[in-house]
Amino acid sequence: MLYRKQSGTKECIYMMLATQIDAAHRLFYKKGGNMASLYKIPISNLSGIGPKRAELFAKLGINSIGDLLNFYPRTYEDWNSVEKIENLEYGSTACIRATLATSINDARISGGRIISKAMVFDETGSLQIVFFNNRFISSMLKSGTEYLFYGKVTADTYGAQMIAPTFSAAQDSTNIKPIYRQTAGLPSKNIEKAVKQALSMLPKTINDPLPQQVRGAFDLCDLGTALRNIHFPKSGDELEQARKRLIIEELVVLNLGMRYLQDYSREFSGVKISDDYSDEFETLLPFTLTNAQKRAILDCITDMKQKRTQMNRLVQGDVGSGKTAVAASVCYTVVKNGFQAAFMAPTEILARQHYETFCKLLKNTDVRVGLLTGALKESEKKKVRKRLADGEIDLIIGTHALITDKTEFNNLGLAVTDEQHRFGVAQRSRLLGKGKNPHLLVMSATPIPRTLGLIIFGDLDISIINELPPSRKPVKTVWFNSNQRDRAYNFIRSEVADGRQAYIVCPLVEEGELDDVVAAEEYAAELMLREFADIPVGLVHGQMKSDEKDEVMQRFVSGEYSILVATTVIEVGVDVPNASVIMIENAERFGLSQLHQLRGRVGRGQFQSYCILISDKKGQTTKERLEVMCSTNDGFKIADEDLRMRGPGDFFGERQHGLPQMAIADFADAKSLELSQKISDYIMFAYKDIRNEELRALKAEINRLFDRGGHNSLN
Ligand code: ADP
Ligand code: MG
């Protein structure tokens, strides 16, 4: 309707589009085919794709020919290896060459639906094929004719079945069929057709983002071949070659893009740190620093004193390794040299806790400490901001409130971010933007595999705190099923009787089942009324207002509550050394790294601490994972296992690494990560500068990848 009404203007739009497409096309062919210009040709340029269909493609994120070519199959059907019926395994997916023994028998079942069945056979056996609600099937498959059927082999009481197999004439050449992620109204088959057309538009030579020299050195196929074979491979080998090449290209693009960001952020620092105050700071501490902590502090001070550019350092240390003291020491030195320092934490609770720690430590010094979080009253925030801008606060602790436009510093010399994995690259740079190239210190407990770290934190120097404070005893971890819950409760009761405190992490609820909060509240109420009626129990969950959360946390910290029932809001950083037990319900629903973070809430003081995992799940993976938790306290080992078992998507949660979305590469694929690192080194060595003319196509890809994430683009 809309189109008919506006038919006049529609013509105009089409004309305009046609000219643009022409220009893009001309550009494409003249330059010998640049992928980048394919992203300028709209998908509707393919025949058979009108505005309606184009909208469906858009739903899948496909707007241009380039997008379409980059829309790689989700999986493949291997019609290449035809199996004999007698060899089929139940539950497997297979292709058979078989003849219809009978014509299709349609039967109506309840609700007016149709179920169609027939027997098919080859020289080794027979099976039944079944289709639901397909009125046309009986006219498509003929008795006595041979076909290829592809589908999952299942069994009913009468023997083997294939339900709704795909099929084609037996004489059709067998091949590997791409299966695409589809959407309502746009089945995989139609996408396949469009891809075929788009591929036919590719010129013989494409400007390859990976130059010939690089491909030759690392045995990678060219882009055209890779694109043709990722969509329509003729063999498993071809597919592997194509995948390898595309994965490597994507990771190299990411790698070099991150390196570019690094150059970009390294500038001369106007912050002059000439004196080291870390010894003076150590006298303020109630404990002796570990050697690892001292090393990390020294690394920072050396960076700030000796490097011409600003410090860019990541301090990575397992939960409880004492990163806060390291940061505090560095802040102290910066402040004593006459600059301001900012310390940004991901949550209200953490910010407040850090604030209190710093206030206590610096009580007898001249350092003026401030707190700025979203939860403060507007008038309060205003006051803090004014003092900050006037230079009346030396060290400010806060949340994201620190990076809003309203916050100004007098002379910011150091920005610290705690639990770095919670912040994106952009937030990190916004904090830095509050000063004139201030030094940067980021802290993270999320141990990431080395190769991935090189990419994510490639622009950072790294200090690793590989030592826990000496008084620390490793947390003992056990796995109970829910029948043993009473034992767990009794144990908690005895610890509380000894003066310790305990965390109980609520069951996670299945999505759509119940509200997390309702579940947490019910669970806590149950405990308060029955199990621990005589013990003060607090509840904290994610939907509480932050001042409510703070109040509960405060009461737990001060010992008023002996037990804290919590959802995963306590996951990050909270420090209550007197807590000696953490009990985690539905342990199987958490990722290993998350469990490790939770476990890190205990074992922070001199008391032997315990982690009780509750889970009834019997599956092999659950078993393996919970056993890993029981057998080691080593965060790096656990992160590796986690990555191996779950893949990086889950590992990082909502893309917490702040990297752009990948089309084909997988961050868990350590081998490809390593190879991409090597190739990136090679490219930088061979071509010196990313602006080198021969890297034009590569540069275009870098811009495209980082554009998607809203990062700066290369000029
Ligand atoms: P994380 O690295 O997880 O941020 P924290 O900085 O919160 O760890 O430190 C955990 C606990 O260990 C805190 O209670 C802190 O006071 C204590 N701590 C830190 N360093 C030492 C040390 N060298 N000796 C003893 N206790 C320490
Ligand atoms: Mg911490």
XYZ file of C-alpha atoms and ligand atoms in Angstrom:
743
model
C 0.000 0.000 0.000
C 2.649 2.368 1.062
C 4.549 1.678 -2.115
C 1.575 2.218 -4.403
C 0.779 5.553 -2.794
C 4.307 6.764 -3.216
C 4.971 5.187 -6.560
C 6.213 8.468 -7.975
C 8.900 8.877 -5.364
C 9.698 5.199 -5.393
C 10.867 5.510 -8.986
C 13.115 8.360 -7.989
C 14.599 6.402 -5.157
C 15.258 3.502 -7.479
C 16.912 5.778 -9.995
C 19.110 7.254 -7.324
C 19.955 3.847 -5.997
C 20.746 2.620 -9.488
C 23.238 5.438 -10.009
C 24.858 4.765 -6.671
C 25.068 1.074 -7.395
C 26.548 1.819 -10.778
C 29.193 3.950 -9.190
C 29.965 1.275 -6.624
C 30.066 -1.330 -9.351
C 32.389 0.703 -11.530
C 34.645 1.295 -8.578
C 34.585 -2.388 -7.822
C 35.668 -3.501 -11.271
C 38.073 -0.670 -11.987
C 40.081 -1.338 -8.849
C 40.177 -5.050 -9.443
C 37.460 -5.805 -6.928
C 37.676 -4.409 -3.449
C 35.584 -6.183 -0.812
C 34.892 -2.853 0.844
C 32.894 -1.604 -2.141
C 30.741 -4.728 -2.063
C 29.399 -3.412 1.216
C 28.035 -0.465 -0.688
C 25.949 -2.529 -3.116
C 22.544 -3.180 -1.571
C 21.217 -6.695 -1.504
C 18.193 -5.638 -3.566
C 20.567 -5.394 -6.496
C 20.293 -9.167 -6.847
C 17.512 -10.415 -9.067
C 14.571 -11.825 -7.166
C 15.146 -9.601 -4.149
C 12.612 -6.796 -3.899
C 12.038 -4.469 -0.974
C 10.001 -7.062 0.983
C 12.634 -9.732 0.720
C 15.386 -7.220 1.380
C 13.709 -6.494 4.704
C 13.891 -10.166 5.621
C 17.576 -10.206 4.776
C 18.013 -7.079 6.871
C 16.571 -9.003 9.819
C 19.575 -11.278 9.562
C 21.863 -8.273 9.425
C 22.384 -8.595 5.675
C 22.040 -5.297 3.853
C 24.672 -5.452 1.162
C 26.255 -7.982 -1.171
C 29.305 -7.886 1.068
C 27.207 -8.718 4.132
C 25.694 -11.627 2.256
C 29.058 -13.050 1.249
C 30.144 -12.749 4.874
C 27.037 -14.527 6.101
C 28.683 -17.896 6.505
C 26.716 -21.138 6.731
C 25.703 -22.196 10.206
C 26.438 -25.795 9.320
C 26.602 -28.130 6.327
C 24.822 -31.219 5.152
C 27.307 -33.691 3.824
C 25.584 -35.310 0.863
C 28.958 -36.503 -0.256
C 29.249 -39.587 1.850
C 26.267 -41.807 1.204
C 25.757 -44.441 3.857
C 24.172 -47.881 3.713
C 20.964 -48.251 5.690
C 22.292 -51.231 7.677
C 25.195 -49.098 8.922
C 23.104 -46.200 10.188
C 23.379 -45.292 13.821
C 20.400 -44.010 15.733
C 20.734 -40.372 16.567
C 23.230 -39.657 13.788
C 22.580 -37.476 10.775
C 23.231 -39.186 7.488
C 22.669 -39.262 3.769
C 21.263 -42.413 2.147
C 20.563 -43.359 -1.458
C 17.261 -45.245 -1.374
C 14.232 -46.167 -3.467
C 10.613 -45.550 -2.507
C 8.980 -48.953 -1.961
C 5.463 -47.584 -1.898
C 3.859 -44.351 -2.817
C 3.442 -41.790 -0.030
C 0.592 -42.530 2.333
C -1.113 -39.368 3.631
C -3.174 -39.644 6.801
C -5.094 -36.911 8.569
C -4.524 -36.527 12.251
C -6.132 -34.287 14.852
C -6.335 -30.595 14.096
C -6.574 -31.256 10.361
C -2.876 -31.956 10.125
C -1.418 -34.441 7.687
C 1.160 -37.082 8.397
C 2.801 -38.656 5.336
C 4.791 -41.882 5.456
C 6.575 -44.220 3.076
C 9.124 -47.013 3.213
C 12.416 -46.625 1.370
C 15.116 -49.249 0.823
C 18.609 -49.795 -0.469
C 20.425 -53.096 -1.009
C 21.165 -53.409 2.712
C 17.903 -52.551 4.437
C 14.902 -50.282 4.716
C 13.576 -47.437 6.808
C 10.528 -45.241 7.054
C 10.427 -41.615 6.034
C 7.891 -39.355 7.726
C 6.696 -35.847 6.865
C 4.293 -33.616 8.749
C 1.887 -31.167 7.171
C 3.374 -31.216 3.716
C 0.527 -31.546 1.231
C 2.877 -31.584 -1.714
C 5.140 -34.383 -0.646
C 3.066 -37.136 -2.274
C 3.383 -35.470 -5.651
C 7.104 -34.866 -5.196
C 8.245 -38.405 -4.339
C 7.357 -41.295 -6.675
C 7.190 -44.995 -5.838
C 10.009 -47.027 -7.435
C 12.273 -44.013 -7.898
C 15.666 -43.593 -6.273
C 16.465 -40.464 -4.236
C 19.073 -39.124 -1.879
C 17.634 -38.524 1.580
C 19.382 -36.529 4.243
C 18.251 -36.373 7.842
C 18.524 -37.522 11.394
C 18.037 -41.225 12.010
C 15.583 -41.983 14.801
C 13.688 -45.065 15.857
C 10.091 -45.879 16.604
C 8.666 -49.236 17.637
C 8.765 -50.467 14.041
C 12.370 -49.630 13.288
C 14.446 -46.843 11.804
C 12.934 -43.564 10.692
C 13.969 -40.312 9.154
C 11.661 -37.477 10.081
C 11.255 -34.740 7.475
C 14.472 -35.563 5.608
C 15.605 -33.285 2.833
C 15.893 -35.057 -0.491
C 16.979 -34.694 -4.069
C 17.012 -36.843 -7.197
C 19.576 -39.644 -6.963
C 21.385 -38.541 -10.112
C 21.954 -35.023 -8.713
C 25.626 -34.560 -8.107
C 26.322 -35.208 -4.476
C 27.940 -32.327 -2.612
C 28.174 -30.499 0.674
C 25.145 -28.274 1.159
C 25.366 -25.064 3.162
C 22.727 -24.508 5.834
C 22.191 -20.886 6.791
C 20.652 -19.295 9.836
C 17.179 -18.519 8.591
C 14.303 -16.302 9.639
C 10.517 -16.578 9.174
C 9.793 -16.190 5.460
C 13.425 -16.578 4.479
C 14.485 -20.227 4.510
C 18.064 -21.369 4.120
C 17.410 -22.427 0.516
C 16.599 -18.874 -0.540
C 19.676 -17.521 1.151
C 21.694 -20.161 -0.660
C 20.301 -18.979 -3.990
C 21.134 -15.361 -3.235
C 24.663 -16.306 -2.186
C 25.160 -18.197 -5.469
C 24.165 -15.107 -7.379
C 26.388 -12.859 -5.285
C 29.333 -15.191 -5.792
C 28.821 -15.105 -9.536
C 29.242 -11.340 -9.342
C 32.708 -11.661 -7.843
C 35.377 -10.728 -10.368
C 38.273 -13.089 -11.088
C 40.689 -11.122 -8.965
C 39.676 -9.492 -5.729
C 41.899 -7.092 -3.839
C 42.791 -9.473 -1.099
C 43.106 -8.063 2.450
C 45.870 -10.613 2.931
C 48.534 -9.820 0.310
C 49.942 -12.634 -1.861
C 53.226 -12.562 0.028
C 51.463 -13.216 3.325
C 49.219 -15.932 1.939
C 52.219 -17.641 0.397
C 54.228 -17.515 3.593
C 51.442 -19.017 5.710
C 49.784 -21.327 3.214
C 46.438 -19.539 3.056
C 44.105 -19.553 0.059
C 42.992 -16.322 -1.622
C 39.803 -14.539 -0.641
C 37.788 -15.462 -3.754
C 38.508 -19.153 -3.297
C 37.766 -18.900 0.410
C 34.406 -17.240 -0.186
C 33.382 -19.732 -2.866
C 34.424 -22.689 -0.734
C 33.003 -21.562 2.576
C 29.578 -21.450 0.924
C 29.865 -24.320 -1.559
C 32.747 -26.600 -0.651
C 33.263 -29.645 -2.844
C 35.099 -31.521 -0.114
C 35.834 -31.390 3.565
C 39.377 -30.307 2.735
C 38.233 -27.341 0.698
C 35.948 -26.296 3.517
C 38.750 -26.511 6.059
C 41.051 -24.408 3.884
C 38.367 -21.777 3.457
C 37.497 -21.665 7.135
C 41.104 -21.384 8.143
C 41.740 -18.515 5.770
C 38.628 -16.549 6.825
C 39.202 -17.078 10.535
C 42.806 -15.993 10.236
C 41.873 -12.908 8.249
C 39.306 -11.880 10.819
C 41.717 -12.329 13.712
C 44.523 -10.529 11.902
C 42.158 -7.635 11.245
C 41.226 -7.571 14.940
C 44.827 -7.899 15.982
C 46.128 -5.083 13.833
C 43.131 -2.944 14.687
C 43.881 -3.296 18.389
C 47.538 -2.516 17.740
C 46.458 0.625 16.013
C 44.374 1.654 19.015
C 47.480 1.087 21.084
C 49.641 3.460 19.047
C 46.824 5.891 19.196
C 46.637 5.892 22.957
C 50.381 6.169 23.562
C 51.255 9.777 23.775
C 53.602 11.875 25.793
C 52.398 12.253 29.288
C 52.294 15.644 30.888
C 52.206 14.004 34.282
C 55.631 14.257 35.873
C 56.205 11.713 38.561
C 59.648 12.255 40.010
C 59.462 10.785 43.496
C 58.575 7.307 44.641
C 56.464 7.223 47.816
C 55.751 3.500 47.883
C 57.980 2.825 50.925
C 56.200 5.522 52.869
C 52.877 4.012 51.827
C 53.876 0.561 53.020
C 54.250 1.832 56.566
C 50.533 2.705 56.516
C 49.490 -0.877 55.786
C 48.490 -3.290 58.564
C 50.383 -6.085 56.750
C 53.589 -6.643 54.779
C 53.230 -6.627 51.017
C 53.942 -9.858 49.183
C 56.859 -9.868 46.769
C 54.427 -10.079 43.878
C 52.619 -6.969 45.109
C 55.927 -5.123 45.517
C 56.958 -6.083 41.998
C 53.673 -4.833 40.541
C 54.034 -1.512 42.378
C 57.616 -1.139 41.224
C 56.572 -1.849 37.615
C 54.059 0.989 37.836
C 56.398 3.488 39.437
C 59.117 2.683 36.911
C 56.652 3.202 34.048
C 55.622 6.568 35.412
C 59.069 7.824 36.272
C 61.063 6.586 33.323
C 58.861 6.180 30.280
C 58.318 9.140 28.024
C 54.779 8.005 27.276
C 51.998 7.479 29.743
C 51.770 4.267 31.740
C 49.407 1.634 30.338
C 49.537 -1.252 32.732
C 47.329 -4.200 33.568
C 47.743 -5.778 36.972
C 46.344 -9.240 36.760
C 45.956 -11.260 39.915
C 43.686 -13.969 41.155
C 40.873 -13.096 43.539
C 42.271 -12.218 46.939
C 45.804 -11.578 45.711
C 45.675 -8.014 47.037
C 45.299 -5.824 43.977
C 43.680 -3.036 45.961
C 46.809 -2.421 48.003
C 48.847 -2.213 44.800
C 46.497 0.358 43.332
C 46.409 2.296 46.589
C 50.178 2.514 46.683
C 50.396 3.796 43.118
C 47.630 6.326 43.805
C 49.539 7.496 46.866
C 52.705 8.170 44.895
C 50.812 10.058 42.197
C 48.980 12.192 44.756
C 52.196 12.922 46.651
C 53.661 14.178 43.372
C 50.905 16.749 43.228
C 48.324 15.138 40.944
C 44.836 13.752 41.350
C 44.059 10.048 41.062
C 40.749 8.412 40.125
C 39.737 4.889 40.997
C 36.747 3.489 39.093
C 34.871 0.378 40.281
C 32.081 -1.424 38.436
C 29.486 -1.434 41.253
C 28.250 0.807 44.061
C 29.068 -1.791 46.659
C 32.648 -2.089 45.529
C 33.153 1.642 45.197
C 31.911 2.226 48.715
C 34.001 -0.579 50.085
C 37.138 0.721 48.402
C 36.341 4.200 49.654
C 36.211 2.960 53.205
C 39.425 0.986 52.828
C 41.233 4.021 51.438
C 39.856 6.358 54.095
C 41.066 4.042 56.823
C 44.510 3.598 55.278
C 45.045 7.273 54.602
C 43.481 8.541 57.831
C 46.726 9.956 59.207
C 47.997 11.427 55.955
C 47.230 14.644 54.128
C 45.560 12.826 51.220
C 41.967 13.986 50.756
C 39.724 11.111 49.653
C 36.287 11.490 48.001
C 33.462 9.273 46.811
C 31.354 9.837 43.692
C 28.670 7.327 42.754
C 25.303 7.434 41.051
C 23.540 6.677 44.320
C 24.608 9.895 46.022
C 22.030 12.645 46.317
C 22.189 15.179 43.477
C 23.262 17.951 45.857
C 25.921 15.692 47.308
C 27.261 14.824 43.853
C 27.394 18.476 42.941
C 29.467 19.255 45.997
C 31.909 16.432 45.327
C 32.258 17.447 41.683
C 32.993 21.026 42.625
C 35.675 20.017 45.093
C 37.137 17.695 42.489
C 37.249 20.420 39.846
C 38.784 22.830 42.357
C 41.465 20.327 43.275
C 40.219 19.903 46.833
C 40.006 16.129 46.456
C 43.236 14.231 45.762
C 41.898 10.735 45.370
C 38.398 10.063 44.108
C 36.743 6.650 44.255
C 33.638 6.097 42.189
C 31.515 4.260 39.688
C 30.565 5.205 36.139
C 29.574 8.568 37.603
C 33.260 9.430 37.232
C 33.115 9.376 33.450
C 29.964 11.394 32.868
C 30.349 14.775 31.192
C 29.659 16.622 34.420
C 32.733 15.301 36.142
C 35.822 17.463 35.749
C 39.215 17.126 37.317
C 41.735 19.744 38.281
C 44.821 17.784 37.249
C 44.129 14.085 36.805
C 47.403 12.188 36.845
C 46.298 8.573 37.188
C 43.177 6.628 36.256
C 42.621 3.206 37.806
C 39.886 0.800 36.731
C 39.107 -2.123 39.000
C 37.779 -5.381 37.553
C 38.661 -4.252 34.071
C 36.634 -6.964 32.326
C 33.523 -5.082 33.362
C 34.494 -2.071 31.324
C 34.751 -1.660 27.579
C 37.688 -0.151 25.762
C 35.573 2.966 25.257
C 34.895 3.531 28.957
C 38.534 3.132 29.741
C 39.408 5.827 27.267
C 36.655 8.123 28.498
C 38.170 8.104 31.960
C 41.559 8.897 30.447
C 39.974 11.763 28.551
C 39.367 13.482 31.877
C 43.017 14.459 32.049
C 45.937 15.340 29.806
C 47.283 11.867 28.987
C 47.132 10.629 32.546
C 48.693 7.313 33.480
C 46.468 4.266 33.327
C 46.370 1.291 35.653
C 43.803 -1.440 35.100
C 43.202 -4.362 37.404
C 41.594 -7.641 36.556
C 40.954 -10.902 38.333
C 39.536 -12.569 35.242
C 42.462 -14.535 34.012
C 42.275 -14.775 30.279
C 44.371 -17.092 28.177
C 47.623 -15.474 27.161
C 46.954 -15.211 23.429
C 43.578 -13.611 23.877
C 45.039 -11.274 26.471
C 47.616 -10.151 23.960
C 44.831 -9.060 21.674
C 42.492 -7.535 24.240
C 45.194 -5.970 26.356
C 47.762 -5.874 23.578
C 48.087 -2.196 24.299
C 48.949 -2.783 27.926
C 51.999 -3.924 29.788
C 51.175 -6.663 32.219
C 52.177 -7.326 35.820
C 50.995 -10.600 37.227
C 50.442 -11.103 40.953
C 51.094 -14.795 41.175
C 51.236 -15.073 44.936
C 48.606 -14.917 47.648
C 49.245 -13.252 51.010
C 51.096 -15.740 53.250
C 48.436 -16.105 55.906
C 46.024 -17.365 53.302
C 44.855 -20.983 53.398
C 43.456 -22.429 50.156
C 39.670 -22.681 50.177
C 38.402 -26.249 50.546
C 35.705 -27.023 48.022
C 33.133 -29.801 48.180
C 30.270 -30.832 45.960
C 27.001 -31.903 47.634
C 23.703 -32.956 46.150
C 20.529 -31.428 47.507
C 19.948 -34.352 49.898
C 23.041 -33.195 51.715
C 21.822 -29.631 52.040
C 21.111 -30.128 55.746
C 24.716 -31.089 56.271
C 25.728 -27.855 54.594
C 23.352 -25.853 56.784
C 24.670 -27.546 59.907
C 28.201 -26.756 58.883
C 27.311 -23.104 58.329
C 25.677 -23.077 61.751
C 28.851 -24.360 63.407
C 31.038 -21.803 61.604
C 28.703 -19.023 62.694
C 28.886 -20.361 66.259
C 32.673 -19.942 65.985
C 32.153 -16.291 65.080
C 32.554 -16.637 61.297
C 30.169 -15.459 58.603
C 28.700 -17.152 55.543
C 27.419 -16.354 52.072
C 24.633 -18.359 50.517
C 24.219 -17.821 46.783
C 20.597 -18.323 45.759
C 19.411 -20.749 43.180
C 19.352 -19.236 39.723
C 15.972 -19.537 38.122
C 15.376 -20.731 34.592
C 14.417 -17.969 32.247
C 10.652 -17.515 32.160
C 10.176 -19.749 35.179
C 10.110 -17.237 37.957
C 11.570 -13.909 38.716
C 15.134 -14.100 40.045
C 14.207 -11.668 42.746
C 11.062 -13.454 43.826
C 13.040 -16.678 43.997
C 15.783 -15.061 46.052
C 13.285 -13.480 48.403
C 11.421 -16.734 48.900
C 14.619 -18.621 49.483
C 15.845 -16.105 52.028
C 12.477 -15.985 53.784
C 12.508 -19.757 54.080
C 15.937 -19.688 55.713
C 15.055 -16.854 58.070
C 11.873 -18.569 59.182
C 13.123 -22.120 59.535
C 16.722 -23.152 59.177
C 18.352 -20.054 60.607
C 15.496 -18.539 62.586
C 17.909 -17.788 65.439
C 20.678 -16.297 63.280
C 20.620 -12.811 61.726
C 20.310 -13.233 57.952
C 20.492 -10.486 55.315
C 19.419 -10.535 51.682
C 20.968 -8.630 48.811
C 19.935 -8.850 45.171
C 20.467 -6.986 41.938
C 17.165 -5.174 41.846
C 17.513 -3.487 45.193
C 18.244 0.220 45.136
C 21.913 0.781 45.667
C 21.498 2.450 49.027
C 19.456 -0.543 50.184
C 22.140 -2.857 48.884
C 24.795 -0.835 50.612
C 22.939 -0.925 53.874
C 22.654 -4.699 53.812
C 26.287 -5.093 52.781
C 27.332 -2.700 55.480
C 25.524 -4.738 58.089
C 27.236 -7.866 56.841
C 30.645 -6.186 56.820
C 30.119 -4.935 60.373
C 29.096 -8.419 61.496
C 25.517 -7.529 62.329
C 24.375 -10.210 59.855
C 26.050 -13.565 60.166
C 24.660 -14.938 56.939
C 24.204 -13.093 53.678
C 21.848 -14.570 51.131
C 22.682 -13.104 47.761
C 22.214 -13.371 44.062
C 25.366 -13.029 41.998
C 25.716 -9.332 42.874
C 28.411 -10.338 45.321
C 30.423 -11.892 42.545
C 32.822 -9.043 42.081
C 35.415 -7.971 44.574
C 33.518 -7.714 47.869
C 35.896 -8.170 50.784
C 34.798 -9.542 54.152
C 37.785 -11.421 55.611
C 35.702 -12.870 58.443
C 33.489 -14.828 56.018
C 34.581 -18.450 55.896
C 31.867 -20.343 54.013
C 30.162 -19.808 50.706
C 27.400 -22.154 49.685
C 26.321 -22.004 46.050
C 22.980 -23.423 44.973
C 22.535 -24.751 41.421
C 26.262 -24.706 40.969
C 25.911 -26.328 37.541
C 24.272 -23.216 36.150
C 27.311 -21.034 36.702
C 30.356 -20.831 34.528
C 33.584 -22.039 36.088
C 35.130 -18.589 36.126
C 32.052 -17.219 37.792
C 32.165 -19.964 40.427
C 35.796 -19.134 41.012
C 34.954 -15.459 41.478
C 32.220 -16.385 43.925
C 34.526 -18.693 45.814
C 36.993 -15.808 46.021
C 34.611 -14.091 48.464
C 35.920 -16.426 51.173
C 39.441 -17.364 52.185
C 40.371 -13.699 52.439
C 41.463 -13.740 56.053
C 43.403 -16.033 58.361
C 40.551 -18.570 58.728
C 40.315 -21.853 56.883
C 37.476 -21.344 54.428
C 35.053 -23.577 52.574
C 33.045 -23.545 49.390
C 30.036 -25.843 49.154
C 28.650 -26.443 45.684
C 25.116 -27.784 45.592
C 24.056 -29.601 42.453
C 21.953 -32.602 41.531
C 22.903 -32.583 37.877
C 24.486 -35.892 36.907
C 25.650 -35.145 33.352
C 29.235 -35.787 32.308
C 30.083 -32.110 31.701
C 28.613 -31.007 35.019
C 30.628 -33.687 36.714
C 33.839 -32.646 34.983
C 33.306 -28.989 35.731
C 32.436 -29.342 39.392
C 35.366 -31.691 39.818
C 37.678 -29.057 38.374
C 36.358 -26.659 41.016
C 36.960 -29.167 43.797
C 40.464 -30.008 42.624
C 42.068 -26.611 42.098
C 42.143 -23.034 43.346
C 44.224 -21.841 40.425
C 42.285 -19.181 38.528
C 44.350 -19.560 35.377
C 43.757 -23.298 35.199
C 40.057 -22.755 35.773
C 39.811 -20.092 33.081
C 41.445 -22.405 30.572
C 39.090 -25.231 31.468
C 36.153 -22.878 31.292
C 37.114 -21.692 27.868
C 37.667 -25.236 26.696
C 34.294 -26.445 27.971
C 32.021 -23.536 27.304
C 33.413 -21.309 24.611
C 34.216 -17.658 24.991
C 30.701 -16.305 24.500
C 29.596 -17.669 27.848
C 32.981 -17.170 29.369
C 32.831 -13.430 29.058
C 29.112 -12.994 29.563
C 27.583 -10.099 27.713
C 30.618 -9.376 25.591
C 32.418 -8.025 28.595
C 35.713 -7.997 26.793
C 34.559 -4.947 24.795
C 35.783 -6.407 21.515
C 33.878 -6.160 18.242
C 31.606 -8.996 17.139
C 33.324 -11.731 15.138
C 31.739 -13.285 12.056
C 33.587 -16.578 12.055
C 36.516 -16.540 14.469
C 36.199 -18.064 17.916
C 38.154 -16.649 20.840
C 38.466 -20.122 22.330
C 40.489 -21.254 19.331
C 43.956 -20.751 20.778
C 45.747 -22.127 17.738
C 44.205 -19.624 15.346
C 44.765 -16.817 17.838
C 48.427 -17.701 17.973
C 48.763 -17.961 14.217
C 47.020 -14.623 13.745
C 49.432 -13.060 16.193
C 52.358 -14.425 14.213
C 50.926 -13.226 10.910
C 50.208 -9.789 12.332
C 53.837 -9.550 13.483
C 54.941 -10.643 10.017
C 52.768 -8.031 8.326
C 54.032 -5.227 10.534
C 57.579 -6.349 9.902
C 57.183 -6.694 6.140
C 55.080 -3.591 5.470
C 56.106 -1.362 8.404
C 52.970 0.771 8.402
C 49.328 -0.190 8.169
C 48.936 2.743 5.772
C 51.158 0.980 3.231
C 49.443 0.948 -0.178
C 49.599 -2.835 -0.382
C 47.554 -3.070 2.798
C 44.729 -0.942 1.475
C 42.183 -3.741 1.462
C 43.302 -4.884 4.908
C 42.961 -1.378 6.271
C 39.459 -1.167 4.841
C 38.550 -4.346 6.706
C 39.984 -2.971 9.956
C 37.847 0.110 9.599
C 34.807 -1.982 8.882
C 35.298 -4.219 11.931
C 35.889 -1.337 14.305
C 33.145 0.792 12.802
C 30.709 -1.838 13.913
C 31.881 -1.358 17.466
C 31.777 2.427 17.198
C 35.514 2.784 17.591
C 37.746 5.315 15.904
C 38.555 4.563 12.310
C 41.934 4.613 10.639
C 42.844 7.388 8.279
P 41.729 -8.618 45.151
O 43.032 -8.864 44.474
O 40.769 -9.735 44.946
O 41.137 -7.285 44.800
P 41.954 -7.455 47.763
O 42.814 -6.333 47.333
O 40.520 -7.152 48.009
O 42.055 -8.635 46.712
O 42.618 -8.138 49.020
C 42.022 -9.227 49.664
C 42.285 -9.183 51.167
O 43.651 -9.460 51.426
C 42.006 -7.842 51.794
O 41.359 -8.057 53.016
C 43.376 -7.237 52.001
O 43.393 -6.354 53.091
C 44.215 -8.455 52.248
N 45.621 -8.344 51.865
C 46.086 -7.750 50.731
N 47.427 -7.867 50.663
C 47.828 -8.527 51.769
C 49.104 -8.953 52.287
N 50.228 -8.702 51.614
N 49.115 -9.622 53.441
C 47.970 -9.890 54.093
N 46.761 -9.514 53.693
C 46.670 -8.843 52.532
Mg 39.512 -6.420 44.091
